[in-house]
Coordinates of C-alpha atoms in Angstrom, one line a residue:
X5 CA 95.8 100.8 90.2
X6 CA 97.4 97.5 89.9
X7 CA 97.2 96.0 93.6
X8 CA 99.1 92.9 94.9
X9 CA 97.5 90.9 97.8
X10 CA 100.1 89.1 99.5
X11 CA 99.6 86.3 102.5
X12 CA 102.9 86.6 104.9
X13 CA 105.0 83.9 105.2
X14 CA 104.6 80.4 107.1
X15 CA 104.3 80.8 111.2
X16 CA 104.0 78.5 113.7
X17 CA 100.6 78.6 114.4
X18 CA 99.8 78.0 110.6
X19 CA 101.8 75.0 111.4
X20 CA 99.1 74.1 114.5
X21 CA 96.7 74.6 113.1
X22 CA 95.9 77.9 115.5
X23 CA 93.4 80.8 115.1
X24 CA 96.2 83.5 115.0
X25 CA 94.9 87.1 114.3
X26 CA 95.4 89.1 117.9
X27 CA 98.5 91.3 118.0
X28 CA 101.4 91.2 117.7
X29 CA 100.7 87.3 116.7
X30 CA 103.4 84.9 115.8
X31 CA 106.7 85.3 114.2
X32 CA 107.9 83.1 110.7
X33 CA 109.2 80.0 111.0
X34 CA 112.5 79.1 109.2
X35 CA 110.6 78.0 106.1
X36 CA 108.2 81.0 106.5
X37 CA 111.3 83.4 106.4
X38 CA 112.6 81.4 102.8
X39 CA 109.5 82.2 101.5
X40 CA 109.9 86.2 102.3
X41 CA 113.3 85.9 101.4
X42 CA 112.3 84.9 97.6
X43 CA 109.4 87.1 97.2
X44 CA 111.3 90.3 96.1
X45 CA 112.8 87.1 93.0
X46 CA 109.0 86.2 92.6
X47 CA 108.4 90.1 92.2
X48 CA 110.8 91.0 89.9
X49 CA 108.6 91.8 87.2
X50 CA 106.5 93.7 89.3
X51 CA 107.2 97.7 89.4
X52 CA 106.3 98.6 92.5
X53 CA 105.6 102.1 93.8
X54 CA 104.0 101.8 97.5
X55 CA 104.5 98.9 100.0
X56 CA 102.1 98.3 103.0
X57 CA 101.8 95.5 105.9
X58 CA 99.7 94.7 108.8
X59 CA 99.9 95.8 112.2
X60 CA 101.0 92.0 113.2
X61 CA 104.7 90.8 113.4
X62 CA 104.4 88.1 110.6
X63 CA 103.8 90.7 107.6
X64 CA 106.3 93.0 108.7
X65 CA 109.1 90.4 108.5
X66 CA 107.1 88.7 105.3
X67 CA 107.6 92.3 103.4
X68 CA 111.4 93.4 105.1
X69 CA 113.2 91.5 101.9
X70 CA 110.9 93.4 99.6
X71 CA 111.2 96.7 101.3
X72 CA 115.6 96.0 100.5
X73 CA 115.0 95.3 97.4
X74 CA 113.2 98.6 96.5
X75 CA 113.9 100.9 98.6
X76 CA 110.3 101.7 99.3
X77 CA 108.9 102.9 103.1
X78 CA 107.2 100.1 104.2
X79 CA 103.2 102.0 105.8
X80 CA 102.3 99.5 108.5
X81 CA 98.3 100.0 108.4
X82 CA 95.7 98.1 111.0
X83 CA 92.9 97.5 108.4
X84 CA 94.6 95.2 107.0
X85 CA 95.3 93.0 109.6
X86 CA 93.9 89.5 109.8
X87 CA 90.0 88.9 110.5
X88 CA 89.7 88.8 113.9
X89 CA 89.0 85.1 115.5
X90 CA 87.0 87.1 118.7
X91 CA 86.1 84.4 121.4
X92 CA 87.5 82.0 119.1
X93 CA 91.8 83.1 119.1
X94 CA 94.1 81.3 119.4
X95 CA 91.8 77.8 119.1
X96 CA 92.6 75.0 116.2
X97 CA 89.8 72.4 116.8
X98 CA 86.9 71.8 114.5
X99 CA 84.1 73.1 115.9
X100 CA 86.5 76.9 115.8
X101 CA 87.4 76.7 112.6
X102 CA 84.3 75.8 111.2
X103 CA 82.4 79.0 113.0
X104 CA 85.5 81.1 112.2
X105 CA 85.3 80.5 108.0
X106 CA 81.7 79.6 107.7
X107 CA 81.6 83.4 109.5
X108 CA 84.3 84.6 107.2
X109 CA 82.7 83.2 103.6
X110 CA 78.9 84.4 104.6
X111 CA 80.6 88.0 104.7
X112 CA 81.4 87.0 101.2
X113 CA 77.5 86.1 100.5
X114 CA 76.3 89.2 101.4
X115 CA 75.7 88.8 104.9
X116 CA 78.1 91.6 106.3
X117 CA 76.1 92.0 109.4
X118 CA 77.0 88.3 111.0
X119 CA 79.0 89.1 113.8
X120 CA 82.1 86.5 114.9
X121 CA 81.5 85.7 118.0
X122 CA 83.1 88.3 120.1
X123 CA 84.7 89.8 117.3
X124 CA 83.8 92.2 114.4
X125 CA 81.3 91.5 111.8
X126 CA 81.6 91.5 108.0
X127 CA 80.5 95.5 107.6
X128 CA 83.6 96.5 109.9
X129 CA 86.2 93.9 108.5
X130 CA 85.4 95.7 105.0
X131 CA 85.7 99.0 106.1
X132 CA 89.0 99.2 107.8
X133 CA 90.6 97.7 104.8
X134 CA 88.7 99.5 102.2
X135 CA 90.1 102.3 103.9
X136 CA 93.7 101.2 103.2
X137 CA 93.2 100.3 99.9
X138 CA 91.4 103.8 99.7
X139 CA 94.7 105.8 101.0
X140 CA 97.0 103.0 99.0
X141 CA 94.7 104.6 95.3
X142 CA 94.9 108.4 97.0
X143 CA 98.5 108.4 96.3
X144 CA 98.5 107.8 93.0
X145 CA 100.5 104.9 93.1
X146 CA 99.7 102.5 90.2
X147 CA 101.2 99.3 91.5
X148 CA 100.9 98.8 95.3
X149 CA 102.2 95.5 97.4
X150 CA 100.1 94.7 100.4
X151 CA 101.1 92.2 102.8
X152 CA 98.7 91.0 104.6
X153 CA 96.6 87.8 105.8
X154 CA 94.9 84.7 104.2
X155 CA 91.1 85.2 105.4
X156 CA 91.1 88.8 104.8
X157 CA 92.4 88.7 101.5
X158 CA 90.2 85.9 100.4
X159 CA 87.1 88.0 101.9
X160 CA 87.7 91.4 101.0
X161 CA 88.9 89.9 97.5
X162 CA 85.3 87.9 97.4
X163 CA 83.4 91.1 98.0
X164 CA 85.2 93.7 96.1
X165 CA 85.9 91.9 92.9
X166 CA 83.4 92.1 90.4
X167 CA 84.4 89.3 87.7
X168 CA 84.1 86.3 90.4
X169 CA 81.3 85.3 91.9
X170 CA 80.6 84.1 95.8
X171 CA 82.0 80.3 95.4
X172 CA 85.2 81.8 93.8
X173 CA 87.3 82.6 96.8
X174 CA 85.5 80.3 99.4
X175 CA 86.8 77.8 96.8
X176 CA 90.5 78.6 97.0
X177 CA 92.9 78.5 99.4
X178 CA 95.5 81.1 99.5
X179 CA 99.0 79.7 100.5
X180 CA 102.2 81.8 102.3
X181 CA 103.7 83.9 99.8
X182 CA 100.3 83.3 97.9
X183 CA 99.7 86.7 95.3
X184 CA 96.1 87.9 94.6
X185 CA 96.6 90.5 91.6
X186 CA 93.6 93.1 91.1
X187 CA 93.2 95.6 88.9
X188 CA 91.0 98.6 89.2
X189 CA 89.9 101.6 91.5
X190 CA 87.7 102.2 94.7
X191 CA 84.8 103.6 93.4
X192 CA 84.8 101.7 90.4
X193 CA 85.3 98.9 90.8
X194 CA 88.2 95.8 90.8
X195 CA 88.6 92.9 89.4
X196 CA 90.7 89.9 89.8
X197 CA 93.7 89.4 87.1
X198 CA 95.5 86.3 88.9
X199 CA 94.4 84.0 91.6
X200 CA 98.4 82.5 92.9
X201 CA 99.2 82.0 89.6
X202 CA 96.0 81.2 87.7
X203 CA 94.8 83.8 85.2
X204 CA 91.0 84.6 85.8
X205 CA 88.4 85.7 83.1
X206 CA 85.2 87.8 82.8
X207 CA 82.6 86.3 85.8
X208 CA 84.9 83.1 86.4
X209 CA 83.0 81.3 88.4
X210 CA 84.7 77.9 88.0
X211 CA 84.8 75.6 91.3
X212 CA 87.9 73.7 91.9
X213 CA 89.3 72.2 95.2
X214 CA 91.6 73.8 97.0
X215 CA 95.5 71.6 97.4
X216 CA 95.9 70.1 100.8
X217 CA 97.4 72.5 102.9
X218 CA 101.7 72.4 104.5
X219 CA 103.5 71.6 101.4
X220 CA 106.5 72.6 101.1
X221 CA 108.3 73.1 97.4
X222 CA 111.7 73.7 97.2
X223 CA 111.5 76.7 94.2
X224 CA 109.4 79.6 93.7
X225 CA 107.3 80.3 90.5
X226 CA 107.8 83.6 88.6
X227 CA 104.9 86.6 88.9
X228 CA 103.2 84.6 85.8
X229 CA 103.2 81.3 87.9
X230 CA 102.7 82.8 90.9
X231 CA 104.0 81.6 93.8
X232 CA 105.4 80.9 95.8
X233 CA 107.8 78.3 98.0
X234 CA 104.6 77.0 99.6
X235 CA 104.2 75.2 102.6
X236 CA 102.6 75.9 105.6
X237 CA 99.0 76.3 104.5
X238 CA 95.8 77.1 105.8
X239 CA 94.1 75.1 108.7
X240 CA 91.6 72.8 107.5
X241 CA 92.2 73.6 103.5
X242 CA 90.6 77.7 104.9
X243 CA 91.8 78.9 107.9
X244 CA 94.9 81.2 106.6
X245 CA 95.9 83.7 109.6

């Protein structure tokens, strides 16, 4: 199965700098609806058989052009949603986003039983959206879109992909409109094809910094280039939402 990981478009609270993952969570900003607006463009080459999105508000209006376009049902599934930030939602200062990702990338090291404080640990945060990806692969779909959320993606991508090791996705920041492209099966195994554009080889394990975060272009790269009308970033070059 060829499975598309998409980050929703640009909120406000990506724009404060906020902890964001609680239902239903914000809405896009004006900028965050452009970029859903030129995904199904960015897409094109993509044929597409299933759509999913998140149980919060930005993914579902993030995936609504791309749903038009091709007609497809759009299964709004909870494991998928956004880590959850526990004790620390809704928070943008330092000391909260360092606990939140330094949380987030030791799921990626292995250490799955860390708990966020007051939230779920690493073990659960894998299994609700192994479970999607699990139903997504029971249909026989062979290329799925799944809109969902910066931190989980980068996580569950981390984890689940055999041909990058644990520095690859701490490494990277995943924009709005950013596209993770795997390849493979549960059970099998996946592997990472494209990283927002960048081609990745057998065990990549290359180390580059990730772009300052909130900049805006004004066009939007093909599927090859991928993506997308960027802006709105992560908070502190990680914190996605």
């Amino acid at each position: 199965m060829r499975l598309l990981l998409i980050r929703h478009g640009q909120t406000p609270s990506n724009v404060k700098r906020l902890l964001d993952t609680a239902e239903p969570g914000a809405a896009l900003t004006p900028l965050g609806q452009d970029q859903a607006d030129a995904l199904p463009d960015a897409l094109a080459a993509e044929k597409i058989d299933a759509l999913y999105a998140s149980t919060l508000l930005r993914t579902q209006l993030t995936i609504a052009p791309l749903a038009a376009r091709t007609g497809l049902e759009v299964h709004v599934r909870d494991g998928i949603r956004e880590l959850s930030a526990g004790d620390l939602e809704l928070r943008g200062d330092d000391e909260a986003v360092e606990t939140y990702m330094t949380t987030v990338f030791a799921w990626v090291s292995g250490d799955t039983a860390l708990r966020m404080p007051g939230g779920e640990d690493g073990a659960e945060a894998l299994r609700r959206f192994d479970a999607v990806v699990e139903e997504a692969a029971a249909t026989g779909a062979e290329t799925v879109a799944m809109v969902s959320h910066g931190a989980a993606i980068r996580m569950w991508s981390g984890v689940r992909a055999e041909n990058i090791d644990v520095h690859y996705a701490p490494a990277r920041e995943l924009r709005n409109t950013g596209v993770v492209i795997l390849s493979g099966a549960p059970g099998e195994g996946w592997r990472v094809l494209h990283w927002e554009g960048r081609a990745v080889g057998p065990d990549d394990s290359g180390i580059e910094a990730s772009g300052p975060a909130g900049e805006a272009v004004d066009g939007i790269q093909g599927i090859q280039g991928i993506q997308g009308i960027q802006g709105g970033g992560g908070v502190n070059g990680g914190v996605e939402g």
